[in-house]
mmCIF file of C-alpha atoms in Angstrom:
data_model
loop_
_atom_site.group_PDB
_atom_site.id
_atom_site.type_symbol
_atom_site.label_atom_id
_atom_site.label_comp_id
_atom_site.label_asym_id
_atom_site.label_seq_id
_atom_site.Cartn_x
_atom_site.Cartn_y
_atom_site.Cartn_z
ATOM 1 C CA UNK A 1 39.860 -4.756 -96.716
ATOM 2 C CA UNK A 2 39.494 -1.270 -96.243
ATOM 3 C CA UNK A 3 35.572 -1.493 -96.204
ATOM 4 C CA UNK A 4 35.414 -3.582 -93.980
ATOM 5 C CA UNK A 5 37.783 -1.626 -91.755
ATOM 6 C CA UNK A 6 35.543 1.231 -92.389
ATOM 7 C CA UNK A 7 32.485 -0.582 -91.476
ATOM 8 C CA UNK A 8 33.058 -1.003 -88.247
ATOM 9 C CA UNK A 9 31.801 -3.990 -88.340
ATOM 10 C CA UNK A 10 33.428 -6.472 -85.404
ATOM 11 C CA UNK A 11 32.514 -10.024 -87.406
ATOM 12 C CA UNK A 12 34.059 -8.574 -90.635
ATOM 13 C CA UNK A 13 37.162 -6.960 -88.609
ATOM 14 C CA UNK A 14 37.710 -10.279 -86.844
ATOM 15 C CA UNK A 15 37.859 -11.981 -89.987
ATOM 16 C CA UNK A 16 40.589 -9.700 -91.125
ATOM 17 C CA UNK A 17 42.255 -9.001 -88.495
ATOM 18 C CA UNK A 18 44.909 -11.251 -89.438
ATOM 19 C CA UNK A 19 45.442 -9.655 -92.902
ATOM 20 C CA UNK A 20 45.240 -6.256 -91.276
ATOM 21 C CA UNK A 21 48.124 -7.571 -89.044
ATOM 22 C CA UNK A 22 50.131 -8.784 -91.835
ATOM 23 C CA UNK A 23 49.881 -5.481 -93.977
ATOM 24 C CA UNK A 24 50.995 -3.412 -90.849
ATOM 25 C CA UNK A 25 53.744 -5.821 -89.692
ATOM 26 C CA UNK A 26 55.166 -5.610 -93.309
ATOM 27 C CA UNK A 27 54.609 -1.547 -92.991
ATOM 28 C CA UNK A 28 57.096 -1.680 -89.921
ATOM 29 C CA UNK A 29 59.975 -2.758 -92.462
ATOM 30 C CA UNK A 30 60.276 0.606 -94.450
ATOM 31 C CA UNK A 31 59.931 3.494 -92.186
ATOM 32 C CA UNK A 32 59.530 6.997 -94.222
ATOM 33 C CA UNK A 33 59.745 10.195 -93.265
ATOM 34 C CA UNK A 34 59.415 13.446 -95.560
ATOM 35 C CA UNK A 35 56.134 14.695 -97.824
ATOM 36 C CA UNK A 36 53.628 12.154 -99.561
ATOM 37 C CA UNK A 37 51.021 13.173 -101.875
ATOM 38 C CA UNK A 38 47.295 12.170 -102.339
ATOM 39 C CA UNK A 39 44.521 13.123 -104.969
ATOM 40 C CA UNK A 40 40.966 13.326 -104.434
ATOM 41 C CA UNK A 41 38.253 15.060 -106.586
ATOM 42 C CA UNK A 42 36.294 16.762 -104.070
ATOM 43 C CA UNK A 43 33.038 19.544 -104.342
ATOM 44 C CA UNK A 44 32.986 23.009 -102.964
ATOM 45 C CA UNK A 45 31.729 21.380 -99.482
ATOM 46 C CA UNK A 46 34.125 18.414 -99.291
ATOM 47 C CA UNK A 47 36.553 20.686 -99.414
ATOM 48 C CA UNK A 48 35.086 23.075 -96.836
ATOM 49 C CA UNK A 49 35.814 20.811 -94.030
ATOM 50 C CA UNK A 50 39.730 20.564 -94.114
ATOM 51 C CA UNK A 51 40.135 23.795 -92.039
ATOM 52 C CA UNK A 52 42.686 25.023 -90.744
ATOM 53 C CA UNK A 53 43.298 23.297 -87.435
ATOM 54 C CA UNK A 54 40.782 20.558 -87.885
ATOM 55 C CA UNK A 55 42.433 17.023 -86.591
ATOM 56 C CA UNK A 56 40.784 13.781 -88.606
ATOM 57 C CA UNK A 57 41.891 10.351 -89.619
ATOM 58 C CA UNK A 58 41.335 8.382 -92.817
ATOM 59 C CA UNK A 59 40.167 4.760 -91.136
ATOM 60 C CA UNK A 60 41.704 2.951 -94.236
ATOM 61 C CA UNK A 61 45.072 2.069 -95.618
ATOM 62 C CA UNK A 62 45.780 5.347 -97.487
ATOM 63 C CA UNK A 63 47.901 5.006 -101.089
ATOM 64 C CA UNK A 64 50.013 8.326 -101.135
ATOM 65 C CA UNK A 65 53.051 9.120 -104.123
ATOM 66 C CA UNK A 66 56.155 10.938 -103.307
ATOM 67 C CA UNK A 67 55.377 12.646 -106.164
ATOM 68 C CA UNK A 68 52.569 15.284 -107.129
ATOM 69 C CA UNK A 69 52.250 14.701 -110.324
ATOM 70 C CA UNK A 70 51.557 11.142 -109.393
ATOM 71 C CA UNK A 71 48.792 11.823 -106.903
ATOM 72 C CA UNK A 72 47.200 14.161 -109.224
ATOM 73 C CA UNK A 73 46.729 11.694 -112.148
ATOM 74 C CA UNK A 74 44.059 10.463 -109.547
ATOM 75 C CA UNK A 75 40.520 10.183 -110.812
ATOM 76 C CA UNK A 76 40.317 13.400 -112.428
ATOM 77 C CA UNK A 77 40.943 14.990 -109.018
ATOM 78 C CA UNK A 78 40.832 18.620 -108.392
ATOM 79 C CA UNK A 79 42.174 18.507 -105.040
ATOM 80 C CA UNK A 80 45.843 17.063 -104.070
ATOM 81 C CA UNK A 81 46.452 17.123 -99.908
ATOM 82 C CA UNK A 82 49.735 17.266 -99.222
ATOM 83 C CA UNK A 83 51.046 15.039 -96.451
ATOM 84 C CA UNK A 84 54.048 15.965 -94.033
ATOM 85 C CA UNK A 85 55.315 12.970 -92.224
ATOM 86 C CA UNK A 86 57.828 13.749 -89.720
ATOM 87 C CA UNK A 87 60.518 11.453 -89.110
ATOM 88 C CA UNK A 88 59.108 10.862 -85.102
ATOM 89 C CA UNK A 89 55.916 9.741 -87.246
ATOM 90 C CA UNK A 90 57.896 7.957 -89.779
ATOM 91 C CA UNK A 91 56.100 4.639 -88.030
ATOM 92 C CA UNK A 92 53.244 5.152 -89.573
ATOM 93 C CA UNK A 93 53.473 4.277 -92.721
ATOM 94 C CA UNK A 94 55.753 2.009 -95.556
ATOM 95 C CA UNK A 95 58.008 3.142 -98.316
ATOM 96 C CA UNK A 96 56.848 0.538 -100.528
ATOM 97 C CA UNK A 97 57.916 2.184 -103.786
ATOM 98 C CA UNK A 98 60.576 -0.438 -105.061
ATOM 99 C CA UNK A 99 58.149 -3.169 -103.832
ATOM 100 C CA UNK A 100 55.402 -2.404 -105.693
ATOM 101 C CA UNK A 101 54.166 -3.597 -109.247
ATOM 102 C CA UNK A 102 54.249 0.199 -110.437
ATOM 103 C CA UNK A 103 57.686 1.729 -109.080
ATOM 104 C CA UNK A 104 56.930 5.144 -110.907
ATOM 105 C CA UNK A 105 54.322 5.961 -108.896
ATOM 106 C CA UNK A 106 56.670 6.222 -105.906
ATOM 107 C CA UNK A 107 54.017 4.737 -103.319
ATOM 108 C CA UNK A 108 53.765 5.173 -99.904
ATOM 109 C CA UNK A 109 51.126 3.253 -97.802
ATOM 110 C CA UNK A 110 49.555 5.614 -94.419
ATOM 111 C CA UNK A 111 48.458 2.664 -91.952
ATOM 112 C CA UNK A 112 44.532 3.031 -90.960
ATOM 113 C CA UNK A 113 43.626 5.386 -87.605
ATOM 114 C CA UNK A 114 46.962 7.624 -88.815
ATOM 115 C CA UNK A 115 46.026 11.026 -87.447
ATOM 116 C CA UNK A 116 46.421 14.684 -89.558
ATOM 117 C CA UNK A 117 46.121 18.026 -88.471
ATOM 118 C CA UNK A 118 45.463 20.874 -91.268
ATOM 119 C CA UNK A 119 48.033 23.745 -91.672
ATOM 120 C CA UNK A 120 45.900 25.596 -94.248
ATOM 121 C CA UNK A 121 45.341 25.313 -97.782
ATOM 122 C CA UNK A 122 46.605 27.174 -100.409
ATOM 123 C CA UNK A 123 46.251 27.021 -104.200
ATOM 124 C CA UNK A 124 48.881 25.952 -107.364
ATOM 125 C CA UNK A 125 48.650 25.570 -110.799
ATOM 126 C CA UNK A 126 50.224 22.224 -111.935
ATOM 127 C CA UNK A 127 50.757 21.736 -115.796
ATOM 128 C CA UNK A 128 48.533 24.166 -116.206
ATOM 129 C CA UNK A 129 45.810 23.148 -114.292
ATOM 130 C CA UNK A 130 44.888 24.667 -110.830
ATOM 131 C CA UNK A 131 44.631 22.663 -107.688
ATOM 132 C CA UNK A 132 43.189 23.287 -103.921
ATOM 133 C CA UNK A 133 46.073 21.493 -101.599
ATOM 134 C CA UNK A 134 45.030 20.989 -98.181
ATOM 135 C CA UNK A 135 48.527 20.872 -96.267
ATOM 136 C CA UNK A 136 48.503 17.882 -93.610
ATOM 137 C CA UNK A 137 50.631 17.403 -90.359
ATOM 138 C CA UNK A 138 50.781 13.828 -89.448
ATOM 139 C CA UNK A 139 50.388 14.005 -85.407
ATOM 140 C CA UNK A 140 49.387 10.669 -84.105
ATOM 141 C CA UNK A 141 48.612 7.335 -85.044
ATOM 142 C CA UNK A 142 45.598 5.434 -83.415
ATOM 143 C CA UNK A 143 45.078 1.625 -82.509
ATOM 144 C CA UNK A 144 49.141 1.276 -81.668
ATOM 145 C CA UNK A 145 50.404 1.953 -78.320
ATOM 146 C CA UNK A 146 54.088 3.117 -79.613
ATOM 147 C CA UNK A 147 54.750 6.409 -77.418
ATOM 148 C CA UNK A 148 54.831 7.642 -73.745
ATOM 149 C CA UNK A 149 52.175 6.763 -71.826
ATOM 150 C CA UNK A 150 52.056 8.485 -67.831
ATOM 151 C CA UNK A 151 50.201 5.301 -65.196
ATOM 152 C CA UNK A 152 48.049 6.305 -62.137
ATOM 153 C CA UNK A 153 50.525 6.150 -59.880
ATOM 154 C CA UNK A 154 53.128 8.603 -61.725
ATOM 155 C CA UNK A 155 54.911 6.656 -63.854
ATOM 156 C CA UNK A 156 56.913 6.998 -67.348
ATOM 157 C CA UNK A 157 56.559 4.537 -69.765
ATOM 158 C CA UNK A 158 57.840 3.966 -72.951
ATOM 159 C CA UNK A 159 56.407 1.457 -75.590
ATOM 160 C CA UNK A 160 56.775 0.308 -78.978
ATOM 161 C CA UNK A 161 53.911 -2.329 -80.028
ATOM 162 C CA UNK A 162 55.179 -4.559 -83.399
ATOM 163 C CA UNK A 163 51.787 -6.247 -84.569
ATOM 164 C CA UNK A 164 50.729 -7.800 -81.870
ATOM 165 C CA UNK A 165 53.935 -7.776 -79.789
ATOM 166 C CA UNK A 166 54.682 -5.001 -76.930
ATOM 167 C CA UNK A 167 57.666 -4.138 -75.039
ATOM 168 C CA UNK A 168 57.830 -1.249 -72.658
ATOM 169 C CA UNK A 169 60.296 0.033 -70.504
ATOM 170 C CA UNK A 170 58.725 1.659 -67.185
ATOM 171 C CA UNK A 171 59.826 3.638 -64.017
ATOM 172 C CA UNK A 172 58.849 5.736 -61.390
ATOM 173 C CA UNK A 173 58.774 9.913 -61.905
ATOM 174 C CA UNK A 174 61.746 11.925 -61.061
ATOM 175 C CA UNK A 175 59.583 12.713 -57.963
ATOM 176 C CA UNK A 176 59.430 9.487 -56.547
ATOM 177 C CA UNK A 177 63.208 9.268 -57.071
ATOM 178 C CA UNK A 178 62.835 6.506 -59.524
ATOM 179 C CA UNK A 179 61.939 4.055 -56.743
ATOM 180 C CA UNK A 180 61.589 1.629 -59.050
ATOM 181 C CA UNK A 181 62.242 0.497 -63.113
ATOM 182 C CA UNK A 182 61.337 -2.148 -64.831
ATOM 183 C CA UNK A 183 60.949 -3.833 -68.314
ATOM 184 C CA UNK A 184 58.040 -5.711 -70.126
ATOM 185 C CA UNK A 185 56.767 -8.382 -72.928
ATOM 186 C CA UNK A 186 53.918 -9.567 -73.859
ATOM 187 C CA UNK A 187 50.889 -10.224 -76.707
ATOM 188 C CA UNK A 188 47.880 -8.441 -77.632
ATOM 189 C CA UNK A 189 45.351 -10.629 -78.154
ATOM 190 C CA UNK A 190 41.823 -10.729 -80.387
ATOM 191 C CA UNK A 191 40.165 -8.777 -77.523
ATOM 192 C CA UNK A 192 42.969 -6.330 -77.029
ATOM 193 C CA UNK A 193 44.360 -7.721 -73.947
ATOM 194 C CA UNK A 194 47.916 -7.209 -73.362
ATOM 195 C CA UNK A 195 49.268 -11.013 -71.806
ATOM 196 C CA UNK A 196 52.374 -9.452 -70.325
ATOM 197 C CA UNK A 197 55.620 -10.516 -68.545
ATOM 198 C CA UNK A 198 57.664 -7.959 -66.477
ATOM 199 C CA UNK A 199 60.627 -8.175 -64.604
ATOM 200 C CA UNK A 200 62.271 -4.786 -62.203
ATOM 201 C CA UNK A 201 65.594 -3.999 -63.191
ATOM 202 C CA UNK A 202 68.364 -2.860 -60.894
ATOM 203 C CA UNK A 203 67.835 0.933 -61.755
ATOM 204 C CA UNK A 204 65.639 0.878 -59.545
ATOM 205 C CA UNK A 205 65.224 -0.601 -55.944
ATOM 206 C CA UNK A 206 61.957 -2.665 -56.199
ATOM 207 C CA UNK A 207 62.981 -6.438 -57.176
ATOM 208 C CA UNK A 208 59.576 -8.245 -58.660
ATOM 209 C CA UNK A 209 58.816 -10.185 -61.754
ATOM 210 C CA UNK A 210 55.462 -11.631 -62.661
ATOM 211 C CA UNK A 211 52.408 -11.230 -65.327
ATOM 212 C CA UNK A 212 49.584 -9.144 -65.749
ATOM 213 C CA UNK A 213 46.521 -8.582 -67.880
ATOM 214 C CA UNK A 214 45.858 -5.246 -69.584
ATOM 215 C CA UNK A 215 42.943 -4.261 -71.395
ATOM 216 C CA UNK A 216 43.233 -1.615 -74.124
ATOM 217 C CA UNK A 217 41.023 0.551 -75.087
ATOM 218 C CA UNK A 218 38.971 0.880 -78.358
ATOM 219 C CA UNK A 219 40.770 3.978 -79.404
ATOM 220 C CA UNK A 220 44.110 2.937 -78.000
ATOM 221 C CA UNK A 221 44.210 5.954 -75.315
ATOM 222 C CA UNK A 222 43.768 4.485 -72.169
ATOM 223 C CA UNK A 223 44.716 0.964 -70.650
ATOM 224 C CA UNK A 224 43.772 -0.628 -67.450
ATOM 225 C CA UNK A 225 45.224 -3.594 -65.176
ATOM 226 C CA UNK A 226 42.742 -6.274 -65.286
ATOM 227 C CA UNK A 227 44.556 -9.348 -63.649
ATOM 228 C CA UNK A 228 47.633 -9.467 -61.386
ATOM 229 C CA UNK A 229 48.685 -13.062 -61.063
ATOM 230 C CA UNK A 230 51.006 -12.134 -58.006
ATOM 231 C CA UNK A 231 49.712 -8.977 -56.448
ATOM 232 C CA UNK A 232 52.603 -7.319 -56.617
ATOM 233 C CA UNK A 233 52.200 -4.820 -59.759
ATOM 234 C CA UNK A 234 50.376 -1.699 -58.163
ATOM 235 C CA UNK A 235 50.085 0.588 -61.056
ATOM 236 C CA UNK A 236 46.240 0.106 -61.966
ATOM 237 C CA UNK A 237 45.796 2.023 -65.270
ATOM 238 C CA UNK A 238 47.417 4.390 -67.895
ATOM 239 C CA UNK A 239 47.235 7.196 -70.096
ATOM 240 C CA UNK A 240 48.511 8.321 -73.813
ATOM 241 C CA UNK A 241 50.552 11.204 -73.384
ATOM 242 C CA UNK A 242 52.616 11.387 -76.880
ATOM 243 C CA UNK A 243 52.474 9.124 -79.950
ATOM 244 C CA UNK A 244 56.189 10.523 -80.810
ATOM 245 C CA UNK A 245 59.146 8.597 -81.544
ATOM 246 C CA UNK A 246 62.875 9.569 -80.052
ATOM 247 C CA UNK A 247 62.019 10.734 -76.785
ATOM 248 C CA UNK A 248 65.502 10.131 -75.518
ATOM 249 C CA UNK A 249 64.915 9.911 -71.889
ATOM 250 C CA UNK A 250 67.246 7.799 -70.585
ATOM 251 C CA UNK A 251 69.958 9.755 -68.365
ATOM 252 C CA UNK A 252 73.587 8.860 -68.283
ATOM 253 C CA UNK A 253 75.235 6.669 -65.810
ATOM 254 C CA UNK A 254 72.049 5.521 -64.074
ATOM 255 C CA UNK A 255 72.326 3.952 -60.891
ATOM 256 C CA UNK A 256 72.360 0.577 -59.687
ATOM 257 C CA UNK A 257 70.470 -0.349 -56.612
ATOM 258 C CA UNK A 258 71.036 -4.119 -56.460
ATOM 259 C CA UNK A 259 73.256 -6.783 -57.917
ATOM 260 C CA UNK A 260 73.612 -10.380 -57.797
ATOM 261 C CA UNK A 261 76.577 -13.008 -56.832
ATOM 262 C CA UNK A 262 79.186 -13.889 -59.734
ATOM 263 C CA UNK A 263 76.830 -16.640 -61.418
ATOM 264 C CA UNK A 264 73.767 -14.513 -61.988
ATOM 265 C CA UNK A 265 73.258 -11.752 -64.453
ATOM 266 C CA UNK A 266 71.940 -9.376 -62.761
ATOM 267 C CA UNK A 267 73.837 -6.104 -62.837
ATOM 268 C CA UNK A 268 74.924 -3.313 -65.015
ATOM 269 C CA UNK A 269 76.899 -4.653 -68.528
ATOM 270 C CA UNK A 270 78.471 -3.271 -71.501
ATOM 271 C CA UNK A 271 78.393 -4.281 -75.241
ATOM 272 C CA UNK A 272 80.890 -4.299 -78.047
ATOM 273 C CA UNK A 273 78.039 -1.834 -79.676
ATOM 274 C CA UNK A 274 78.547 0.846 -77.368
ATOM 275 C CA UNK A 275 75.467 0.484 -75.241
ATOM 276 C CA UNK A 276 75.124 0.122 -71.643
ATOM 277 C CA UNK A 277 72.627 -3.010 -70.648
ATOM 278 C CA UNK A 278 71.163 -3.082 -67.249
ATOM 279 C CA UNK A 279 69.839 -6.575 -66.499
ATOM 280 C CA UNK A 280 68.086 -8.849 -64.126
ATOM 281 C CA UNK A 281 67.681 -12.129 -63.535
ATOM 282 C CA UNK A 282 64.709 -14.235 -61.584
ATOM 283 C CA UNK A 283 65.984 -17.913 -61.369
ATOM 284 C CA UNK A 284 65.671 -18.712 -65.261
ATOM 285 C CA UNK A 285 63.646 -15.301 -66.321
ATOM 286 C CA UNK A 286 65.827 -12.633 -67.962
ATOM 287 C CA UNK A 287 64.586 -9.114 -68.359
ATOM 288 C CA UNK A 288 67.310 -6.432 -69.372
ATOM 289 C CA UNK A 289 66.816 -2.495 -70.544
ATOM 290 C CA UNK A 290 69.808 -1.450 -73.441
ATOM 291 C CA UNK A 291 70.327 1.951 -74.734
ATOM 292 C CA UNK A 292 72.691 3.846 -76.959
ATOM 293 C CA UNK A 293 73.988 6.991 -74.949
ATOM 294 C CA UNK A 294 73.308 9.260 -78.002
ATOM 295 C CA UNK A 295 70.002 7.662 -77.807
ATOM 296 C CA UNK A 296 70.789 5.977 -81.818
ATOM 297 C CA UNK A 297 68.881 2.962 -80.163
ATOM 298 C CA UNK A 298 67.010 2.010 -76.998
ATOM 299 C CA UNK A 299 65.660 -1.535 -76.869
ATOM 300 C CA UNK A 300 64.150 -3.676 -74.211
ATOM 301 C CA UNK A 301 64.412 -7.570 -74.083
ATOM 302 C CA UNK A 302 63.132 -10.667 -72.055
ATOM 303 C CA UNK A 303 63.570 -14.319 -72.094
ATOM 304 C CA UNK A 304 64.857 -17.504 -70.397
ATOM 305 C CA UNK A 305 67.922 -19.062 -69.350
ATOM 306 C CA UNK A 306 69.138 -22.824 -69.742
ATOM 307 C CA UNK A 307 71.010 -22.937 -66.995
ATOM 308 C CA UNK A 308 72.754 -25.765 -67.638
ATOM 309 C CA UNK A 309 73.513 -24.952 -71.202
ATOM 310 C CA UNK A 310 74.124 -21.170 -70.358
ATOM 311 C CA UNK A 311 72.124 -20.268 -73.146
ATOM 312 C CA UNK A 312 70.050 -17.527 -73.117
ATOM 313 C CA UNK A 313 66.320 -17.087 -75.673
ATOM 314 C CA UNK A 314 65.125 -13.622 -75.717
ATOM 315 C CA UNK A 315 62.220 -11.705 -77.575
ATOM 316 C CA UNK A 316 63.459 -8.059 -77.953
ATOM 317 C CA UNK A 317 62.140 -4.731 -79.298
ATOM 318 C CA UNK A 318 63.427 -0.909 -79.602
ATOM 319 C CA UNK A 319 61.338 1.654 -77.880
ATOM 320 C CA UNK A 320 60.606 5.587 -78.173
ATOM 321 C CA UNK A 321 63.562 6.224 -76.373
ATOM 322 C CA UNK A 322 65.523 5.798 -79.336
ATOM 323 C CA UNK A 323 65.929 6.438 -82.968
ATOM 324 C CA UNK A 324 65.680 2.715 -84.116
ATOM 325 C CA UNK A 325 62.482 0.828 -84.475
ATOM 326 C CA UNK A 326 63.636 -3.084 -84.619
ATOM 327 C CA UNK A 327 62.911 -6.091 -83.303
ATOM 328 C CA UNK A 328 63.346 -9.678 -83.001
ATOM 329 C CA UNK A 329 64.581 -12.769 -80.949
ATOM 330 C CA UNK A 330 68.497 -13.286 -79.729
ATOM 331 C CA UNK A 331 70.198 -16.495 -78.562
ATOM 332 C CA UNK A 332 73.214 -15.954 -76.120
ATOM 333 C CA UNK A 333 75.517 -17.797 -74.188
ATOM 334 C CA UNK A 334 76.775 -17.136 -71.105
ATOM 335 C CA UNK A 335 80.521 -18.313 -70.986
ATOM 336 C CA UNK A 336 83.437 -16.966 -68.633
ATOM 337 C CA UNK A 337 81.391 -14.272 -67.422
ATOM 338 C CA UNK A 338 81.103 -12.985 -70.769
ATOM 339 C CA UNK A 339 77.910 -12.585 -73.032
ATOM 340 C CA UNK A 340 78.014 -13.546 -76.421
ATOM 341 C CA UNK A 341 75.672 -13.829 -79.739
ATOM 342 C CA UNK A 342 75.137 -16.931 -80.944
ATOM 343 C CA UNK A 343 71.893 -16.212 -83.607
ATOM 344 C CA UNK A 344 69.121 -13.841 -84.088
ATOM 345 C CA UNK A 345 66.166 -13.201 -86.186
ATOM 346 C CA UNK A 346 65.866 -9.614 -86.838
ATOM 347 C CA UNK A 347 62.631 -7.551 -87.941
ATOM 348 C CA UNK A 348 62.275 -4.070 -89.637
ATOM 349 C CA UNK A 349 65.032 -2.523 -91.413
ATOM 350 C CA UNK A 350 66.341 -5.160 -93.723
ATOM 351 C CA UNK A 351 69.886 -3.874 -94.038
ATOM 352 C CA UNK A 352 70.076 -3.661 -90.305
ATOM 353 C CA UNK A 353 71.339 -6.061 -87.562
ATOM 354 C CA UNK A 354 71.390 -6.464 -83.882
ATOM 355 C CA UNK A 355 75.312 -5.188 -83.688
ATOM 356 C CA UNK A 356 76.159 -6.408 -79.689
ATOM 357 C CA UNK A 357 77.763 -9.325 -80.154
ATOM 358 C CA UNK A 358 79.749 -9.504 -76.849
ATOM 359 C CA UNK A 359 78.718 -8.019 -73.165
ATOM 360 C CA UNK A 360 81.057 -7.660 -70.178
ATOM 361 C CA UNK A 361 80.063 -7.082 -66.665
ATOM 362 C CA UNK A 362 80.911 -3.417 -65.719
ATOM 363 C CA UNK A 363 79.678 -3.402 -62.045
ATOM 364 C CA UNK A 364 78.690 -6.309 -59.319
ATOM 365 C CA UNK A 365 78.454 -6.756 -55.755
#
């Protein structure tokens, strides 16, 4: 797998791509955060070109050990770089230490495209025997849109991409007064489009749903709108700005610019978990934005409505705003003007769970 991710080579890659999708998806589960170890055996020039400052990326999945002496068991290395994940970066990799055949080695698996930064290098003795450690700052990751991204016309946005699934919250720049705010899902595809679904939310004052196109580019740095099935999306392209988790930028007590008659959803609700949950609904199309106000978790969802059931199906994610990084699919019912869980399938932390179980309106007009 890794050769062929190495290669570069787009009839190999779309072979694997699935596999590759797999492996990451499963990554997403076990979140780590702290200092990794890995060996190499490297000459005098190898070595030459970790200097200080110098930003690179291993292309492959990259085996690392929590411990040194693991790492430097490694082919007779002479060289053990020693990895710094911090816990904003803690995405980019897996704990997979108690899942693996070998639990002594304390593994950790770096996704590909994860990018370092070198602090320096300095030399130890081990056991005995002397090793060069290149110290590494994990900075980025590459070929996931997670992070804050700034659009053409001045806009924040937040995303968190789970395999091929995206959900972003966006809004207008303090300078524009946060004219509008909205929320979006959708599915990269083999040609990394993003099929997307957004909906405004009544934070802000615009009030349109619809779907758009987005292609990605190759390194995952820039997007651009490339279909607009109503017209009515104006923002035409975007821009990386940070790859960083926790960016906690949702204020407290935003506003709410428009609400809807008794029977619809639309409005400003809170949940039995402590979060406030601004939604909006478009006939049958839900759309809400959730967040923690100590900014534990920030998640976006969107789905559809059975009106005549009152049940609601939605596909929801956390984003950067907030410490968590889960995902998954909720049914609700709506039921005496109260919200409440019925099921959900839940994805990343295994001993975590979606902990609303029960929303109340807080303000309608």
């Amino acid at each position: 797998m890794n050769s062929c991710i190495r290669s570069d080579n787009k009839e190999q890659l779309d072979v694997i791509y699935p596999y590759i999708n797999v492996l990451i998806n499963a990554l997403n589960s076990y979140p780590f955060h702290g200092t990794v170890y890995r060996g190499f055996l490297l000459n005098t020039v190898q070595l030459a070109k970790y200097k200080k400052d110098r930003t690179f990326f291993w292309s492959g999945f990259s085996s690392a050990s929590k411990r040194f002496a693991v790492a430097a068991q490694f082919a007779q290395c002479n060289t053990v770089f020693e990895i710094i994940i911090p816990k904003i970066f803690s995405h980019c990799c897996g704990d997979i230490s108690d899942k693996s055949a070998y639990p002594r080695e304390a593994e950790v698996l770096l996704k590909p495209y994860t990018y370092f930064r070198v602090l320096g290098t300095k030399t130890e003795k081990h056991r005995g025997i002397e090793y060069q450690i290149p110290v590494l700052l994990v900075e980025a990751t590459v070929r996931n849109l997670s992070g804050v991204w700034k659009s053409n016309d001045d806009g924040d946005y937040f995303i968190c991409q789970y395999g091929r699934k995206v959900f972003w919250y966006g809004r207008s720049s303090q300078n524009r007064d946060y004219s509008w705010s909205h929320v979006g899902y959708g599915i990269i595809d083999d040609e990394d489009v993003i099929h997307l679904a957004f909906g405004d939310i009544p934070t802000g004052r615009d009030r349109y749903t619809g779907d758009i196109d987005i292609q990605i580019s190759f390194d995952y740095a820039t997007m651009t709108k490339i279909l607009d099935t109503k017209n009515s999306f104006l923002t035409k392209s975007w821009s990386r700005v940070s790859a960083q988790y926790h960016q906690d930028p949702i204020p407290t007590g935003l506003p709410i610019y428009w609400s809807s008659t008794s029977d619809e959803l639309t409005g400003h609700w809170k949940c039995n978990d402590g979060g406030n949950y601004y939604i909006s609904q478009f006939n049958e199309l839900i759309f809400w934005l959730g967040y923690h106000p100590e900014g534990r978790w920030c998640n976006v969802a969107a789905g559809k409505i059975d009106k005549a059931s009152g049940v609601i199906d939605l596909n929801w994610g956390d984003i950067v705003c907030g410490a968590n990084r889960l995902y998954g699919t909720l049914d609700l019912l709506v039921e005496n003007k109260i919200i409440k869980k019925l099921a959900e399938q839940i994805k990343g932390i295994r001993e975590n769970t979606f902990l609303g179980s029960k929303w109340h309106r807080v303000d309608s007009k």
